[in-house]
Amino acid sequence: MSFKNKLLLCVGAPAVAFVLALALLGWTMQRSQAEFTRYIEVDQAIEVALRDMYAQGLQMGQALRNIVLDPENKQAYTNLSAAQAQFGKSQERLGQLSAGSPLEVSTRALEAMRDKLAVQQQAVLALVKSDAVAASRLLVTAETPAWRDLRGALLKQIDEHNALTQAAFASGRAAVTRLQVVSAGLAALALLCSVGFTLSLLQTVRRELGAEPAALRAAMAGLAAGDLTVAVHAQPARSGEAPSVGHALNQTIAQL
């Protein structure tokens, strides 16, 4: 291999390894940021929507009971309408976030349960002013069981979502750790290549020159001044190799 190619190899190989290590590290950081962004924008938003639906369901039940106890309680009607509207918004948000995810099927089941609960709540409201006793009975026998089913499904989905989130987080963290290890390995390899190629380059230069550059410079300066007694301590060439610069200089001085 020519000296030029060796020099290019000594410089290029460690540079390529370092660039690969930096590129992999940058991709690892980008992936970590993407995972964190997805957690904030999707996973956490899903949990917020589920917990808000649970809270609004409790609010709806309390407001409906206040209406049954006092059909003229206007604030109870207002609270019921507000809770129903907020529940619907959170339910719509949950449907958007869970589309295409493992939670999509259970989310649709929640919608069916919510529709059933809404029917029972409307039936109770229809009886409140005409037959308070029947409204109270319907509240206990129909509306409350419907809410109990919906509440249980909400709590189950919250637990399922937390399990999926923790599993995804653990998987992402493991993947990032592996990438970091590979990146560190590439950096270490680049360092080893740099050290190895540097030592090889020094050995090549020493073999090509055959002596220290300062000794060669002094001998050539003496030769230029007309001193034919100068010489350098040149290393002997290996079998099959061309003589070094120092050896060639000594031969030149001897011939002169």
PDB file of C-alpha atoms in Angstrom:
ATOM      1  CA  MET A   1       0.000   0.000   0.000  1.00  0.00           C
ATOM      2  CA  SER A   2       1.328   3.414  -0.924  1.00  0.00           C
ATOM      3  CA  PHE A   3       2.141   5.992   1.732  1.00  0.00           C
ATOM      4  CA  LYS A   4      -0.676   8.197   0.463  1.00  0.00           C
ATOM      5  CA  ASN A   5      -3.247   5.431   0.771  1.00  0.00           C
ATOM      6  CA  LYS A   6      -1.999   4.542   4.251  1.00  0.00           C
ATOM      7  CA  LEU A   7      -2.296   8.162   5.297  1.00  0.00           C
ATOM      8  CA  LEU A   8      -5.836   8.373   3.912  1.00  0.00           C
ATOM      9  CA  LEU A   9      -6.751   5.141   5.688  1.00  0.00           C
ATOM     10  CA  CYS A  10      -5.311   6.345   8.995  1.00  0.00           C
ATOM     11  CA  VAL A  11      -7.324   9.552   8.773  1.00  0.00           C
ATOM     12  CA  GLY A  12     -10.467   8.253   7.078  1.00  0.00           C
ATOM     13  CA  ALA A  13     -11.243   5.075   9.035  1.00  0.00           C
ATOM     14  CA  PRO A  14     -11.419   6.721  12.515  1.00  0.00           C
ATOM     15  CA  ALA A  15     -13.305   9.681  11.025  1.00  0.00           C
ATOM     16  CA  VAL A  16     -15.926   7.390   9.512  1.00  0.00           C
ATOM     17  CA  ALA A  17     -16.297   5.485  12.786  1.00  0.00           C
ATOM     18  CA  PHE A  18     -16.695   8.717  14.755  1.00  0.00           C
ATOM     19  CA  VAL A  19     -19.267  10.035  12.266  1.00  0.00           C
ATOM     20  CA  LEU A  20     -21.251   6.792  12.544  1.00  0.00           C
ATOM     21  CA  ALA A  21     -21.119   6.966  16.330  1.00  0.00           C
ATOM     22  CA  LEU A  22     -22.306  10.574  16.332  1.00  0.00           C
ATOM     23  CA  ALA A  23     -25.052   9.825  13.799  1.00  0.00           C
ATOM     24  CA  LEU A  24     -26.291   6.880  15.864  1.00  0.00           C
ATOM     25  CA  LEU A  25     -26.183   8.947  19.040  1.00  0.00           C
ATOM     26  CA  GLY A  26     -28.145  11.731  17.340  1.00  0.00           C
ATOM     27  CA  TRP A  27     -30.741   9.246  16.103  1.00  0.00           C
ATOM     28  CA  THR A  28     -30.980   7.811  19.612  1.00  0.00           C
ATOM     29  CA  MET A  29     -31.666  11.254  21.063  1.00  0.00           C
ATOM     30  CA  GLN A  30     -34.242  11.936  18.360  1.00  0.00           C
ATOM     31  CA  ARG A  31     -35.978   8.650  19.106  1.00  0.00           C
ATOM     32  CA  SER A  32     -35.996   9.403  22.829  1.00  0.00           C
ATOM     33  CA  GLN A  33     -37.557  12.786  22.139  1.00  0.00           C
ATOM     34  CA  ALA A  34     -40.156  11.196  19.856  1.00  0.00           C
ATOM     35  CA  GLU A  35     -41.055   8.656  22.548  1.00  0.00           C
ATOM     36  CA  PHE A  36     -41.409  11.409  25.140  1.00  0.00           C
ATOM     37  CA  THR A  37     -43.528  13.521  22.775  1.00  0.00           C
ATOM     38  CA  ARG A  38     -45.795  10.561  22.013  1.00  0.00           C
ATOM     39  CA  TYR A  39     -46.197   9.917  25.738  1.00  0.00           C
ATOM     40  CA  ILE A  40     -47.215  13.514  26.386  1.00  0.00           C
ATOM     41  CA  GLU A  41     -49.456  13.953  23.339  1.00  0.00           C
ATOM     42  CA  VAL A  42     -51.076  10.499  23.234  1.00  0.00           C
ATOM     43  CA  ASP A  43     -50.575   8.272  26.261  1.00  0.00           C
ATOM     44  CA  GLN A  44     -51.007  10.951  28.880  1.00  0.00           C
ATOM     45  CA  ALA A  45     -53.899  12.508  26.949  1.00  0.00           C
ATOM     46  CA  ILE A  46     -55.693   9.140  26.857  1.00  0.00           C
ATOM     47  CA  GLU A  47     -55.340   8.747  30.605  1.00  0.00           C
ATOM     48  CA  VAL A  48     -56.614  12.287  31.167  1.00  0.00           C
ATOM     49  CA  ALA A  49     -59.649  11.598  28.968  1.00  0.00           C
ATOM     50  CA  LEU A  50     -60.450   8.332  30.772  1.00  0.00           C
ATOM     51  CA  ARG A  51     -60.141   9.858  34.218  1.00  0.00           C
ATOM     52  CA  ASP A  52     -62.227  12.860  33.183  1.00  0.00           C
ATOM     53  CA  MET A  53     -64.951  10.525  31.886  1.00  0.00           C
ATOM     54  CA  TYR A  54     -64.897   8.763  35.239  1.00  0.00           C
ATOM     55  CA  ALA A  55     -65.141  12.057  37.132  1.00  0.00           C
ATOM     56  CA  GLN A  56     -67.945  13.378  34.915  1.00  0.00           C
ATOM     57  CA  GLY A  57     -69.820  10.088  35.315  1.00  0.00           C
ATOM     58  CA  LEU A  58     -69.748  10.550  39.078  1.00  0.00           C
ATOM     59  CA  GLN A  59     -70.901  14.136  38.621  1.00  0.00           C
ATOM     60  CA  MET A  60     -73.791  13.037  36.403  1.00  0.00           C
ATOM     61  CA  GLY A  61     -74.942  10.490  38.961  1.00  0.00           C
ATOM     62  CA  GLN A  62     -74.800  12.999  41.806  1.00  0.00           C
ATOM     63  CA  ALA A  63     -76.650  15.659  39.812  1.00  0.00           C
ATOM     64  CA  LEU A  64     -79.359  13.180  38.779  1.00  0.00           C
ATOM     65  CA  ARG A  65     -79.879  12.118  42.377  1.00  0.00           C
ATOM     66  CA  ASN A  66     -80.206  15.753  43.425  1.00  0.00           C
ATOM     67  CA  ILE A  67     -82.877  16.200  40.759  1.00  0.00           C
ATOM     68  CA  VAL A  68     -84.783  13.142  42.024  1.00  0.00           C
ATOM     69  CA  LEU A  69     -84.613  14.500  45.566  1.00  0.00           C
ATOM     70  CA  ASP A  70     -85.647  17.993  44.469  1.00  0.00           C
ATOM     71  CA  PRO A  71     -87.182  18.277  40.977  1.00  0.00           C
ATOM     72  CA  GLU A  72     -87.136  22.082  41.271  1.00  0.00           C
ATOM     73  CA  ASN A  73     -83.375  22.241  41.831  1.00  0.00           C
ATOM     74  CA  LYS A  74     -82.302  24.205  38.753  1.00  0.00           C
ATOM     75  CA  GLN A  75     -78.622  24.009  39.646  1.00  0.00           C
ATOM     76  CA  ALA A  76     -78.817  20.216  39.595  1.00  0.00           C
ATOM     77  CA  TYR A  77     -80.135  20.328  36.011  1.00  0.00           C
ATOM     78  CA  THR A  78     -77.315  22.686  35.071  1.00  0.00           C
ATOM     79  CA  ASN A  79     -74.728  20.421  36.686  1.00  0.00           C
ATOM     80  CA  LEU A  80     -76.158  17.375  34.909  1.00  0.00           C
ATOM     81  CA  SER A  81     -76.073  19.080  31.499  1.00  0.00           C
ATOM     82  CA  ALA A  82     -72.514  20.327  32.046  1.00  0.00           C
ATOM     83  CA  ALA A  83     -71.298  16.881  33.165  1.00  0.00           C
ATOM     84  CA  GLN A  84     -72.985  15.190  30.193  1.00  0.00           C
ATOM     85  CA  ALA A  85     -71.427  17.680  27.754  1.00  0.00           C
ATOM     86  CA  GLN A  86     -67.951  17.306  29.270  1.00  0.00           C
ATOM     87  CA  PHE A  87     -68.276  13.529  29.279  1.00  0.00           C
ATOM     88  CA  GLY A  88     -69.127  13.654  25.579  1.00  0.00           C
ATOM     89  CA  LYS A  89     -66.095  15.818  24.794  1.00  0.00           C
ATOM     90  CA  SER A  90     -63.734  13.530  26.672  1.00  0.00           C
ATOM     91  CA  GLN A  91     -65.324  10.493  25.022  1.00  0.00           C
ATOM     92  CA  GLU A  92     -64.832  12.029  21.574  1.00  0.00           C
ATOM     93  CA  ARG A  93     -61.228  12.887  22.419  1.00  0.00           C
ATOM     94  CA  LEU A  94     -60.629   9.340  23.628  1.00  0.00           C
ATOM     95  CA  GLY A  95     -62.018   7.946  20.390  1.00  0.00           C
ATOM     96  CA  GLN A  96     -59.628  10.091  18.348  1.00  0.00           C
ATOM     97  CA  LEU A  97     -56.595   9.165  20.435  1.00  0.00           C
ATOM     98  CA  SER A  98     -57.309   5.440  20.595  1.00  0.00           C
ATOM     99  CA  ALA A  99     -58.035   5.003  16.876  1.00  0.00           C
ATOM    100  CA  GLY A 100     -55.808   2.240  15.517  1.00  0.00           C
ATOM    101  CA  SER A 101     -54.490   1.308  18.973  1.00  0.00           C
ATOM    102  CA  PRO A 102     -55.181  -1.777  21.140  1.00  0.00           C
ATOM    103  CA  LEU A 103     -57.658   0.371  23.115  1.00  0.00           C
ATOM    104  CA  GLU A 104     -59.933   1.037  20.142  1.00  0.00           C
ATOM    105  CA  VAL A 105     -62.197  -1.977  20.749  1.00  0.00           C
ATOM    106  CA  SER A 106     -62.680  -1.263  24.440  1.00  0.00           C
ATOM    107  CA  THR A 107     -63.303   2.401  23.627  1.00  0.00           C
ATOM    108  CA  ARG A 108     -66.179   1.436  21.355  1.00  0.00           C
ATOM    109  CA  ALA A 109     -67.569  -0.712  24.144  1.00  0.00           C
ATOM    110  CA  LEU A 110     -67.511   2.357  26.387  1.00  0.00           C
ATOM    111  CA  GLU A 111     -69.580   4.255  23.830  1.00  0.00           C
ATOM    112  CA  ALA A 112     -72.275   1.572  23.895  1.00  0.00           C
ATOM    113  CA  MET A 113     -72.349   1.634  27.692  1.00  0.00           C
ATOM    114  CA  ARG A 114     -72.570   5.429  27.677  1.00  0.00           C
ATOM    115  CA  ASP A 115     -75.509   5.314  25.274  1.00  0.00           C
ATOM    116  CA  LYS A 116     -77.279   2.846  27.553  1.00  0.00           C
ATOM    117  CA  LEU A 117     -76.637   5.076  30.574  1.00  0.00           C
ATOM    118  CA  ALA A 118     -77.923   8.128  28.707  1.00  0.00           C
ATOM    119  CA  VAL A 119     -81.172   6.311  27.912  1.00  0.00           C
ATOM    120  CA  GLN A 120     -81.676   5.427  31.582  1.00  0.00           C
ATOM    121  CA  GLN A 121     -80.874   8.966  32.706  1.00  0.00           C
ATOM    122  CA  GLN A 122     -83.381  10.394  30.244  1.00  0.00           C
ATOM    123  CA  ALA A 123     -86.005   7.942  31.447  1.00  0.00           C
ATOM    124  CA  VAL A 124     -85.430   9.055  35.047  1.00  0.00           C
ATOM    125  CA  LEU A 125     -85.722  12.711  34.062  1.00  0.00           C
ATOM    126  CA  ALA A 126     -88.972  12.015  32.242  1.00  0.00           C
ATOM    127  CA  LEU A 127     -90.526  10.560  35.418  1.00  0.00           C
ATOM    128  CA  VAL A 128     -89.153  13.051  37.933  1.00  0.00           C
ATOM    129  CA  LYS A 129     -91.994  15.576  37.855  1.00  0.00           C
ATOM    130  CA  SER A 130     -94.837  13.157  37.154  1.00  0.00           C
ATOM    131  CA  ASP A 131     -93.909  10.227  39.435  1.00  0.00           C
ATOM    132  CA  ALA A 132     -91.033  10.824  41.831  1.00  0.00           C
ATOM    133  CA  VAL A 133     -91.325   7.345  43.346  1.00  0.00           C
ATOM    134  CA  ALA A 134     -91.079   5.632  39.959  1.00  0.00           C
ATOM    135  CA  ALA A 135     -88.175   7.890  39.048  1.00  0.00           C
ATOM    136  CA  SER A 136     -86.373   6.943  42.246  1.00  0.00           C
ATOM    137  CA  ARG A 137     -87.057   3.244  41.622  1.00  0.00           C
ATOM    138  CA  LEU A 138     -85.786   3.504  38.048  1.00  0.00           C
ATOM    139  CA  LEU A 139     -82.704   5.319  39.304  1.00  0.00           C
ATOM    140  CA  VAL A 140     -81.874   2.426  41.601  1.00  0.00           C
ATOM    141  CA  THR A 141     -82.824  -0.479  39.350  1.00  0.00           C
ATOM    142  CA  ALA A 142     -81.671   0.777  35.931  1.00  0.00           C
ATOM    143  CA  GLU A 143     -79.542   3.923  35.957  1.00  0.00           C
ATOM    144  CA  THR A 144     -77.266   2.888  38.817  1.00  0.00           C
ATOM    145  CA  PRO A 145     -76.443  -0.568  37.356  1.00  0.00           C
ATOM    146  CA  ALA A 146     -75.776   1.041  33.970  1.00  0.00           C
ATOM    147  CA  TRP A 147     -73.347   3.480  35.567  1.00  0.00           C
ATOM    148  CA  ARG A 148     -71.783   0.663  37.592  1.00  0.00           C
ATOM    149  CA  ASP A 149     -71.038  -1.222  34.364  1.00  0.00           C
ATOM    150  CA  LEU A 150     -69.620   1.882  32.716  1.00  0.00           C
ATOM    151  CA  ARG A 151     -67.552   2.729  35.769  1.00  0.00           C
ATOM    152  CA  GLY A 152     -66.076  -0.765  35.904  1.00  0.00           C
ATOM    153  CA  ALA A 153     -65.213  -0.621  32.204  1.00  0.00           C
ATOM    154  CA  LEU A 154     -63.573   2.789  32.658  1.00  0.00           C
ATOM    155  CA  LEU A 155     -61.448   1.602  35.557  1.00  0.00           C
ATOM    156  CA  LYS A 156     -60.476  -1.531  33.643  1.00  0.00           C
ATOM    157  CA  GLN A 157     -59.477   0.506  30.609  1.00  0.00           C
ATOM    158  CA  ILE A 158     -57.433   2.852  32.774  1.00  0.00           C
ATOM    159  CA  ASP A 159     -55.547  -0.148  34.170  1.00  0.00           C
ATOM    160  CA  GLU A 160     -55.066  -1.620  30.671  1.00  0.00           C
ATOM    161  CA  HIS A 161     -53.818   1.691  29.350  1.00  0.00           C
ATOM    162  CA  ASN A 162     -51.351   2.056  32.210  1.00  0.00           C
ATOM    163  CA  ALA A 163     -50.039  -1.464  31.551  1.00  0.00           C
ATOM    164  CA  LEU A 164     -49.621  -0.753  27.829  1.00  0.00           C
ATOM    165  CA  THR A 165     -47.919   2.551  28.556  1.00  0.00           C
ATOM    166  CA  GLN A 166     -45.477   0.994  31.011  1.00  0.00           C
ATOM    167  CA  ALA A 167     -44.687  -1.830  28.581  1.00  0.00           C
ATOM    168  CA  ALA A 168     -44.127   0.625  25.721  1.00  0.00           C
ATOM    169  CA  PHE A 169     -41.985   2.828  27.946  1.00  0.00           C
ATOM    170  CA  ALA A 170     -39.864  -0.127  29.074  1.00  0.00           C
ATOM    171  CA  SER A 171     -39.467  -1.329  25.481  1.00  0.00           C
ATOM    172  CA  GLY A 172     -38.502   2.135  24.272  1.00  0.00           C
ATOM    173  CA  ARG A 173     -36.050   2.625  27.104  1.00  0.00           C
ATOM    174  CA  ALA A 174     -34.439  -0.761  26.367  1.00  0.00           C
ATOM    175  CA  ALA A 175     -34.136   0.124  22.679  1.00  0.00           C
ATOM    176  CA  VAL A 176     -32.568   3.490  23.493  1.00  0.00           C
ATOM    177  CA  THR A 177     -30.147   1.784  25.904  1.00  0.00           C
ATOM    178  CA  ARG A 178     -29.113  -0.672  23.202  1.00  0.00           C
ATOM    179  CA  LEU A 179     -28.541   2.158  20.747  1.00  0.00           C
ATOM    180  CA  GLN A 180     -26.483   4.027  23.316  1.00  0.00           C
ATOM    181  CA  VAL A 181     -24.350   0.934  23.914  1.00  0.00           C
ATOM    182  CA  VAL A 182     -23.812   0.490  20.169  1.00  0.00           C
ATOM    183  CA  SER A 183     -22.965   4.166  19.820  1.00  0.00           C
ATOM    184  CA  ALA A 184     -20.450   3.939  22.671  1.00  0.00           C
ATOM    185  CA  GLY A 185     -19.014   0.804  21.058  1.00  0.00           C
ATOM    186  CA  LEU A 186     -18.560   2.622  17.753  1.00  0.00           C
ATOM    187  CA  ALA A 187     -16.875   5.516  19.553  1.00  0.00           C
ATOM    188  CA  ALA A 188     -14.537   3.084  21.326  1.00  0.00           C
ATOM    189  CA  LEU A 189     -13.836   1.342  18.027  1.00  0.00           C
ATOM    190  CA  ALA A 190     -13.087   4.691  16.421  1.00  0.00           C
ATOM    191  CA  LEU A 191     -10.670   5.481  19.255  1.00  0.00           C
ATOM    192  CA  LEU A 192      -8.942   2.128  18.910  1.00  0.00           C
ATOM    193  CA  CYS A 193      -8.725   2.554  15.132  1.00  0.00           C
ATOM    194  CA  SER A 194      -7.277   6.013  15.599  1.00  0.00           C
ATOM    195  CA  VAL A 195      -4.624   4.751  18.022  1.00  0.00           C
ATOM    196  CA  GLY A 196      -3.846   1.705  15.907  1.00  0.00           C
ATOM    197  CA  PHE A 197      -3.604   3.575  12.619  1.00  0.00           C
ATOM    198  CA  THR A 198      -1.560   6.344  14.240  1.00  0.00           C
ATOM    199  CA  LEU A 199       0.973   3.823  15.515  1.00  0.00           C
ATOM    200  CA  SER A 200       1.007   2.146  12.105  1.00  0.00           C
ATOM    201  CA  LEU A 201       1.514   5.494  10.387  1.00  0.00           C
ATOM    202  CA  LEU A 202       4.384   6.387  12.733  1.00  0.00           C
ATOM    203  CA  GLN A 203       6.014   3.039  12.044  1.00  0.00           C
ATOM    204  CA  THR A 204       5.593   3.536   8.296  1.00  0.00           C
ATOM    205  CA  VAL A 205       7.083   7.032   8.412  1.00  0.00           C
ATOM    206  CA  ARG A 206       9.979   5.791  10.565  1.00  0.00           C
ATOM    207  CA  ARG A 207      10.610   2.933   8.149  1.00  0.00           C
ATOM    208  CA  GLU A 208      10.421   5.211   5.098  1.00  0.00           C
ATOM    209  CA  LEU A 209      12.727   7.842   6.567  1.00  0.00           C
ATOM    210  CA  GLY A 210      15.041   5.410   8.341  1.00  0.00           C
ATOM    211  CA  ALA A 211      16.074   8.059  10.859  1.00  0.00           C
ATOM    212  CA  GLU A 212      14.755  10.951  12.846  1.00  0.00           C
ATOM    213  CA  PRO A 213      13.772  13.977  10.715  1.00  0.00           C
ATOM    214  CA  ALA A 214      16.165  16.184  12.739  1.00  0.00           C
ATOM    215  CA  ALA A 215      19.126  13.891  11.961  1.00  0.00           C
ATOM    216  CA  LEU A 216      18.224  13.853   8.269  1.00  0.00           C
ATOM    217  CA  ARG A 217      17.900  17.633   8.245  1.00  0.00           C
ATOM    218  CA  ALA A 218      21.325  18.073   9.894  1.00  0.00           C
ATOM    219  CA  ALA A 219      22.999  15.649   7.471  1.00  0.00           C
ATOM    220  CA  MET A 220      21.450  17.322   4.432  1.00  0.00           C
ATOM    221  CA  ALA A 221      22.460  20.748   5.751  1.00  0.00           C
ATOM    222  CA  GLY A 222      26.065  19.527   6.193  1.00  0.00           C
ATOM    223  CA  LEU A 223      26.041  18.026   2.702  1.00  0.00           C
ATOM    224  CA  ALA A 224      24.788  21.297   1.269  1.00  0.00           C
ATOM    225  CA  ALA A 225      27.696  23.041   3.010  1.00  0.00           C
ATOM    226  CA  GLY A 226      30.196  20.657   1.372  1.00  0.00           C
ATOM    227  CA  ASP A 227      30.795  18.348   4.347  1.00  0.00           C
ATOM    228  CA  LEU A 228      31.089  14.802   2.961  1.00  0.00           C
ATOM    229  CA  THR A 229      31.831  13.253   6.356  1.00  0.00           C
ATOM    230  CA  VAL A 230      28.270  13.550   7.656  1.00  0.00           C
ATOM    231  CA  ALA A 231      26.091  10.474   7.980  1.00  0.00           C
ATOM    232  CA  VAL A 232      22.905   9.378   9.713  1.00  0.00           C
ATOM    233  CA  HIS A 233      22.219   6.300  11.766  1.00  0.00           C
ATOM    234  CA  ALA A 234      19.697   4.713   9.399  1.00  0.00           C
ATOM    235  CA  GLN A 235      17.762   1.568  10.155  1.00  0.00           C
ATOM    236  CA  PRO A 236      18.544  -1.252   7.719  1.00  0.00           C
ATOM    237  CA  ALA A 237      15.814  -2.007   5.191  1.00  0.00           C
ATOM    238  CA  ARG A 238      13.807  -5.196   5.546  1.00  0.00           C
ATOM    239  CA  SER A 239      14.067  -7.942   2.983  1.00  0.00           C
ATOM    240  CA  GLY A 240      12.170  -6.993  -0.150  1.00  0.00           C
ATOM    241  CA  GLU A 241      11.712  -3.343   0.887  1.00  0.00           C
ATOM    242  CA  ALA A 242      13.205  -0.300  -0.766  1.00  0.00           C
ATOM    243  CA  PRO A 243      16.017   1.435   1.185  1.00  0.00           C
ATOM    244  CA  SER A 244      14.946   4.251   3.473  1.00  0.00           C
ATOM    245  CA  VAL A 245      15.645   7.927   2.866  1.00  0.00           C
ATOM    246  CA  GLY A 246      18.387   7.878   5.492  1.00  0.00           C
ATOM    247  CA  HIS A 247      20.060   4.846   3.913  1.00  0.00           C
ATOM    248  CA  ALA A 248      19.830   6.427   0.441  1.00  0.00           C
ATOM    249  CA  LEU A 249      21.345   9.644   1.840  1.00  0.00           C
ATOM    250  CA  ASN A 250      24.260   7.733   3.313  1.00  0.00           C
ATOM    251  CA  GLN A 251      24.827   6.000  -0.024  1.00  0.00           C
ATOM    252  CA  THR A 252      24.726   9.351  -1.827  1.00  0.00           C
ATOM    253  CA  ILE A 253      27.326  10.847   0.524  1.00  0.00           C
ATOM    254  CA  ALA A 254      29.537   7.758   0.158  1.00  0.00           C
ATOM    255  CA  GLN A 255      29.395   7.960  -3.666  1.00  0.00           C
ATOM    256  CA  LEU A 256      30.197  11.664  -3.602  1.00  0.00           C
TER     257      LEU A 256
END
